[in-house]
mmCIF file of C-alpha atoms in Angstrom:
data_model
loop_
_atom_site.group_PDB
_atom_site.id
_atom_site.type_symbol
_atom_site.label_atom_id
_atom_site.label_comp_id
_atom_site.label_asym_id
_atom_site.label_seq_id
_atom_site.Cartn_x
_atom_site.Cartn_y
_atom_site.Cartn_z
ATOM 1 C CA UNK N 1 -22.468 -53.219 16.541
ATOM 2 C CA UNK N 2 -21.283 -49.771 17.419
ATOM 3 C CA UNK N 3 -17.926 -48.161 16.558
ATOM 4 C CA UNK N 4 -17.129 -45.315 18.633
ATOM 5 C CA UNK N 5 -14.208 -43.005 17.323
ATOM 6 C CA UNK N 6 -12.453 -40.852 19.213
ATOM 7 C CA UNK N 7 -9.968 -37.947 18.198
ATOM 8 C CA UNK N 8 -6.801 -38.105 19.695
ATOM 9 C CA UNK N 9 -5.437 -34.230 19.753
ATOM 10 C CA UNK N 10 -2.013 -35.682 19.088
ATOM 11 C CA UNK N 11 -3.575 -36.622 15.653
ATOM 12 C CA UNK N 12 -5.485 -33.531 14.525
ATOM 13 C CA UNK N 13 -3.629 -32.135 11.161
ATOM 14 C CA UNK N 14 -2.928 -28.008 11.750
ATOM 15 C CA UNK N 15 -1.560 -27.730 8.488
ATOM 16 C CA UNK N 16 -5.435 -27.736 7.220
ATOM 17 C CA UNK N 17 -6.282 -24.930 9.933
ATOM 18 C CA UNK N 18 -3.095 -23.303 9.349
ATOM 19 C CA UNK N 19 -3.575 -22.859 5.408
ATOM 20 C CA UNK N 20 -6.976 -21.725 6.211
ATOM 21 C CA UNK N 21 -5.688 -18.902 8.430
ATOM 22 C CA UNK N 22 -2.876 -17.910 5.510
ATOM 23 C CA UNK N 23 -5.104 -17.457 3.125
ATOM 24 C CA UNK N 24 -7.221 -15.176 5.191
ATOM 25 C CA UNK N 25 -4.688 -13.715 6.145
ATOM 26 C CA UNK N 26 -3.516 -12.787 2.610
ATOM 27 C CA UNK N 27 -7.294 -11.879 1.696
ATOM 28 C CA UNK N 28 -7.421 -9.523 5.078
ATOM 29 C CA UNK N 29 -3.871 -7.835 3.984
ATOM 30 C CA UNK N 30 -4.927 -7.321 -0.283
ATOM 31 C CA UNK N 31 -8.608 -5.711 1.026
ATOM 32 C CA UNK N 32 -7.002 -3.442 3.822
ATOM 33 C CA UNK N 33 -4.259 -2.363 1.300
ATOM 34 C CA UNK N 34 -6.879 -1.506 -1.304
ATOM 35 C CA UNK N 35 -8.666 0.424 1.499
ATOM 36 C CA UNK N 36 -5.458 2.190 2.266
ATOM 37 C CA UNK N 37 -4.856 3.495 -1.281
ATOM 38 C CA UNK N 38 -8.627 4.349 -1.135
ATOM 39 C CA UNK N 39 -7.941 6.808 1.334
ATOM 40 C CA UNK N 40 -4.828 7.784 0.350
ATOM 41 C CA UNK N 41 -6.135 8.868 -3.210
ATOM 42 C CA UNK N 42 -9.167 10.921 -0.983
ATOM 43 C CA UNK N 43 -6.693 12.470 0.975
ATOM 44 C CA UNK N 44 -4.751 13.366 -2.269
ATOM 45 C CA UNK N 45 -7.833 15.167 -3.329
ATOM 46 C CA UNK N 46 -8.505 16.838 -0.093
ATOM 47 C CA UNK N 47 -4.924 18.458 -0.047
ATOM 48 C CA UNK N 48 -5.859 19.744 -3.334
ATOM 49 C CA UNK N 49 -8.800 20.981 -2.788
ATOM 50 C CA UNK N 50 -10.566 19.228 -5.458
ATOM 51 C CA UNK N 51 -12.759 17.404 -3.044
ATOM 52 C CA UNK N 52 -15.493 18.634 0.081
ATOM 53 C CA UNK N 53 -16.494 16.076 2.540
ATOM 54 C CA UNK N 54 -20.013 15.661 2.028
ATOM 55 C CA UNK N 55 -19.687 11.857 3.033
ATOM 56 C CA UNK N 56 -16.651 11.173 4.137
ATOM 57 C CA UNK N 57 -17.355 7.253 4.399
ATOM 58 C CA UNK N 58 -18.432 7.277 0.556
ATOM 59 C CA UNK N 59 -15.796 9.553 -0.479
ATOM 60 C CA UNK N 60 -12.739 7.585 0.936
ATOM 61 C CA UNK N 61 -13.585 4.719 -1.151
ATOM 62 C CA UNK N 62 -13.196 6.735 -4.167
ATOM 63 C CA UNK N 63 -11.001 3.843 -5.468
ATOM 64 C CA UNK N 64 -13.716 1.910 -5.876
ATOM 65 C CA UNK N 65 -15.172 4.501 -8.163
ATOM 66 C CA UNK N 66 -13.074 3.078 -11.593
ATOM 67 C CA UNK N 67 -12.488 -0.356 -12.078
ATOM 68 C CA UNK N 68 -9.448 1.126 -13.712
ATOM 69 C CA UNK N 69 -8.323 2.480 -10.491
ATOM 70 C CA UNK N 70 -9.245 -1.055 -8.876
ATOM 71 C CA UNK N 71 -6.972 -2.927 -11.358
ATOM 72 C CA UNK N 72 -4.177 -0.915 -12.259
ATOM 73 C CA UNK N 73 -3.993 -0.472 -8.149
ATOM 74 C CA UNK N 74 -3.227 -4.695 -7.657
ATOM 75 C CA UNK N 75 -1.120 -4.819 -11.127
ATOM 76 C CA UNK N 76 1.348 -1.711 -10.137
ATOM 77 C CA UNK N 77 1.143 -3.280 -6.447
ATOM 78 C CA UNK N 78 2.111 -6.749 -8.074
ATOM 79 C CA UNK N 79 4.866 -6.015 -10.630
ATOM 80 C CA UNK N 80 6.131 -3.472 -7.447
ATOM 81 C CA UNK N 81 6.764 -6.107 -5.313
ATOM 82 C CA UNK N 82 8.320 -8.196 -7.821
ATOM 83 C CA UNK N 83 10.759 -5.800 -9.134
ATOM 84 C CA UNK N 84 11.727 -4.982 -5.298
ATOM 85 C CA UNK N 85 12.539 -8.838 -5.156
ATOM 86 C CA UNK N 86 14.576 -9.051 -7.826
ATOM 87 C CA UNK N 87 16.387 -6.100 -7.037
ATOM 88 C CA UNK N 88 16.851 -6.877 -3.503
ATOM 89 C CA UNK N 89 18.613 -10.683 -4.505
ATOM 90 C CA UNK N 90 20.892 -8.379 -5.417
ATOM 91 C CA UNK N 91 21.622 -7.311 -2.501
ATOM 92 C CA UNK N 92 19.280 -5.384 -0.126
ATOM 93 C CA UNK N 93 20.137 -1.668 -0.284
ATOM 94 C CA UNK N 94 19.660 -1.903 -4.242
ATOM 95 C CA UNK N 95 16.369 -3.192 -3.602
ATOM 96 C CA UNK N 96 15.604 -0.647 -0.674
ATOM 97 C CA UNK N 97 16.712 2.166 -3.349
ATOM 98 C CA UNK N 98 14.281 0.616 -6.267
ATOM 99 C CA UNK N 99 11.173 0.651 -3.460
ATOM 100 C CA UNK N 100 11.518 4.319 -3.069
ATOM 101 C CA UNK N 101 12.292 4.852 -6.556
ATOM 102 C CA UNK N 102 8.652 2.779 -7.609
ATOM 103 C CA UNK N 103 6.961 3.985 -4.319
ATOM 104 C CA UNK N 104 4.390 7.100 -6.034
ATOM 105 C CA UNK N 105 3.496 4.937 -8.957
ATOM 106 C CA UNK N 106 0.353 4.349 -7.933
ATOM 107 C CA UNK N 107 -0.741 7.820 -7.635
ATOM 108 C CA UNK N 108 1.236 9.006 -10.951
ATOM 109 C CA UNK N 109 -1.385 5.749 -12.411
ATOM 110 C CA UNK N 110 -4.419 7.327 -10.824
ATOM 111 C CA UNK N 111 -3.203 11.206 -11.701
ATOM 112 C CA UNK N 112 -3.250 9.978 -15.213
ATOM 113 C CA UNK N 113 -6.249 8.728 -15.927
ATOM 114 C CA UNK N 114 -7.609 11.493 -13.718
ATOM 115 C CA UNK N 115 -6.132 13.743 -16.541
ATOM 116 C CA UNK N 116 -7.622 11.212 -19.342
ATOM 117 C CA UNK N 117 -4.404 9.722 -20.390
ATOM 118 C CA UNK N 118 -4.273 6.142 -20.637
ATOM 119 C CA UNK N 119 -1.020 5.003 -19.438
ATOM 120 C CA UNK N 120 0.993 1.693 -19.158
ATOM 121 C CA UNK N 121 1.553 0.123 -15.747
ATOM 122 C CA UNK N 122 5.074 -0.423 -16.372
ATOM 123 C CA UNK N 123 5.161 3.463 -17.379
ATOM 124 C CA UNK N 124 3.624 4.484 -14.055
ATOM 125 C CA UNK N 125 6.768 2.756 -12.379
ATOM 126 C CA UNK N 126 8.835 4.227 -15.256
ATOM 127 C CA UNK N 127 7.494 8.122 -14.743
ATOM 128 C CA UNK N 128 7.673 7.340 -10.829
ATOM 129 C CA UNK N 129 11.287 6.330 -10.450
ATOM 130 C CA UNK N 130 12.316 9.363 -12.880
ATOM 131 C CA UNK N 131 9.657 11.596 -10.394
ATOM 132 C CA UNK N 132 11.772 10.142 -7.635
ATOM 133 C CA UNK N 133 15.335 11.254 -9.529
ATOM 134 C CA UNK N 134 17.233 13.568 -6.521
ATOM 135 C CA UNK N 135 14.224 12.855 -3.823
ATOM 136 C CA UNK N 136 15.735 9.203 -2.396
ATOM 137 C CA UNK N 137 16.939 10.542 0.229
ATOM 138 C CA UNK N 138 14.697 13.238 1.443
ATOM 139 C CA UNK N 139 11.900 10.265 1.176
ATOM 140 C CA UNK N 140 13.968 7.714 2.951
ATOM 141 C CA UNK N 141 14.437 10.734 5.811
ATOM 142 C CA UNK N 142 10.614 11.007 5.891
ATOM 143 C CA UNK N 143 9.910 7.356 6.489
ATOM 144 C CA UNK N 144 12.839 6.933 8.970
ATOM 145 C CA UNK N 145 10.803 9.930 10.736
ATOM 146 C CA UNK N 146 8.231 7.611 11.492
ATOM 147 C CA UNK N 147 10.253 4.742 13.194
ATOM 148 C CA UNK N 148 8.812 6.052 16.370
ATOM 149 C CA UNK N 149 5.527 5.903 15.644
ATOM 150 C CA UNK N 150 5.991 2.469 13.996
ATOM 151 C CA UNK N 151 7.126 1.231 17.545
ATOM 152 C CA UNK N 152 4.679 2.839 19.823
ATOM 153 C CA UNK N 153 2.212 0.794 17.120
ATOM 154 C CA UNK N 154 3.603 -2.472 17.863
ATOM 155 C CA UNK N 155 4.432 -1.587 21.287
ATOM 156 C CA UNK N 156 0.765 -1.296 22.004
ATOM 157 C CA UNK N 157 -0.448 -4.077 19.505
ATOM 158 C CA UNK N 158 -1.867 -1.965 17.115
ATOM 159 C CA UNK N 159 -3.745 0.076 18.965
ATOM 160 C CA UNK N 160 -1.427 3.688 18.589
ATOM 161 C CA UNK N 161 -2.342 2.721 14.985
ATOM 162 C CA UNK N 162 -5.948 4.498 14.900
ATOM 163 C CA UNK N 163 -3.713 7.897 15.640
ATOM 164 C CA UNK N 164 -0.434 7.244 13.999
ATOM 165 C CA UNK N 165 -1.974 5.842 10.588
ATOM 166 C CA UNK N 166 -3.891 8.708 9.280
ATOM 167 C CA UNK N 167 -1.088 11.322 10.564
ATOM 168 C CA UNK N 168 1.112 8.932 8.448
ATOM 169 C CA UNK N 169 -1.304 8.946 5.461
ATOM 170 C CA UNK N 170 -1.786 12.491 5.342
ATOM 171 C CA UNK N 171 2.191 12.911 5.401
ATOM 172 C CA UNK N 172 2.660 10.780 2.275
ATOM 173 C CA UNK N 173 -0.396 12.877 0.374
ATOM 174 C CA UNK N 174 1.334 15.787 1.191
ATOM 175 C CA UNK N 175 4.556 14.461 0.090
ATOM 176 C CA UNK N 176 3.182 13.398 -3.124
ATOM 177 C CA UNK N 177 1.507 16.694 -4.178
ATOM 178 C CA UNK N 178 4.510 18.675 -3.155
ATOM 179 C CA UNK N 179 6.374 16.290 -4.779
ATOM 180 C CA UNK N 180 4.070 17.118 -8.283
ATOM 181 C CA UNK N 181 3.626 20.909 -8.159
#
């Protein structure tokens, strides 16, 4: 005796396919962020001019160079974002304040070690909201400046990103080192 079984669409559970796609989705958005400071850092460097081109593939993935860069990157990243939430239940300008206060962290981290100073995560977000002291606003002005190019982005799903990304990048190395001289 045969037993055929059909699958009724009406039954099918999405919440499987659906935490699938979240947690992929987390996994895409942690690697491309990495990626991001990767390049960031390079461009850093090339504002500086302590870095030539020779491969620019291999050289903008200069935080993979460390494992110290690697892990003090997704730390700083992690106890960023949970210090913004805390400070934002108070209410959500203190936490917009604190996320421009902690916002050069990682690249006081990775300036540090750079200079062979081993330094505490929490003092990376220490040094970079006293870096920050008097700049709020002139920093908040900068990334209001992009609000444009943050809507021509979405308004052509994603694809203004492959121009509006690296200008964007390059603004907040330039920031940073002008911010450190």
């Amino acid at each position: 005796m045969k037993v055929e079984q059909s699958i009724n669409i009406d039954q099918l559970d999405y919440s499987v396919i659906w935490n699938v796609w979240s947690i992929a989705n987390i996994a895409f958005s942690l690697i491309l962020s990495i990626l991001t400071i990767s390049v960031m850092f390079s461009c850093i460097d090339i504002y500086r001019l302590t870095q030539k081109l020779d491969d620019p593939f291999v050289d903008c993935l200069k935080l993979f160079q460390r494992r110290e860069y690697v892990i003090g990157t997704i730390i700083i990243s992690l106890l960023q974002t949970l210090l913004i939430f805390l400070w934002t239940l108070l209410l959500i300008i203190p936490g917009i304040i604190k996320s421009i206060s902690y916002s050069q962290a990682i690249y006081i981290y990775r300036d540090q070690l750079d200079a062979g100073n081993k330094i505490k995560y929490r003092d990376a977000i220490t040094q970079s909201r006293m870096l920050m002291t008097n700049h709020k606003m002139e920093y908040f002005l900068l990334q209001l400046s992009f609000i444009g190019y943050w809507f021509l982005t979405f308004i052509t799903g994603g694809l203004a990103g492959l121009w509006t990304m690296p200008y964007y990048q390059l603004t907040m190395a330039n920031y940073y080192v002008n911010l450190t001289k």
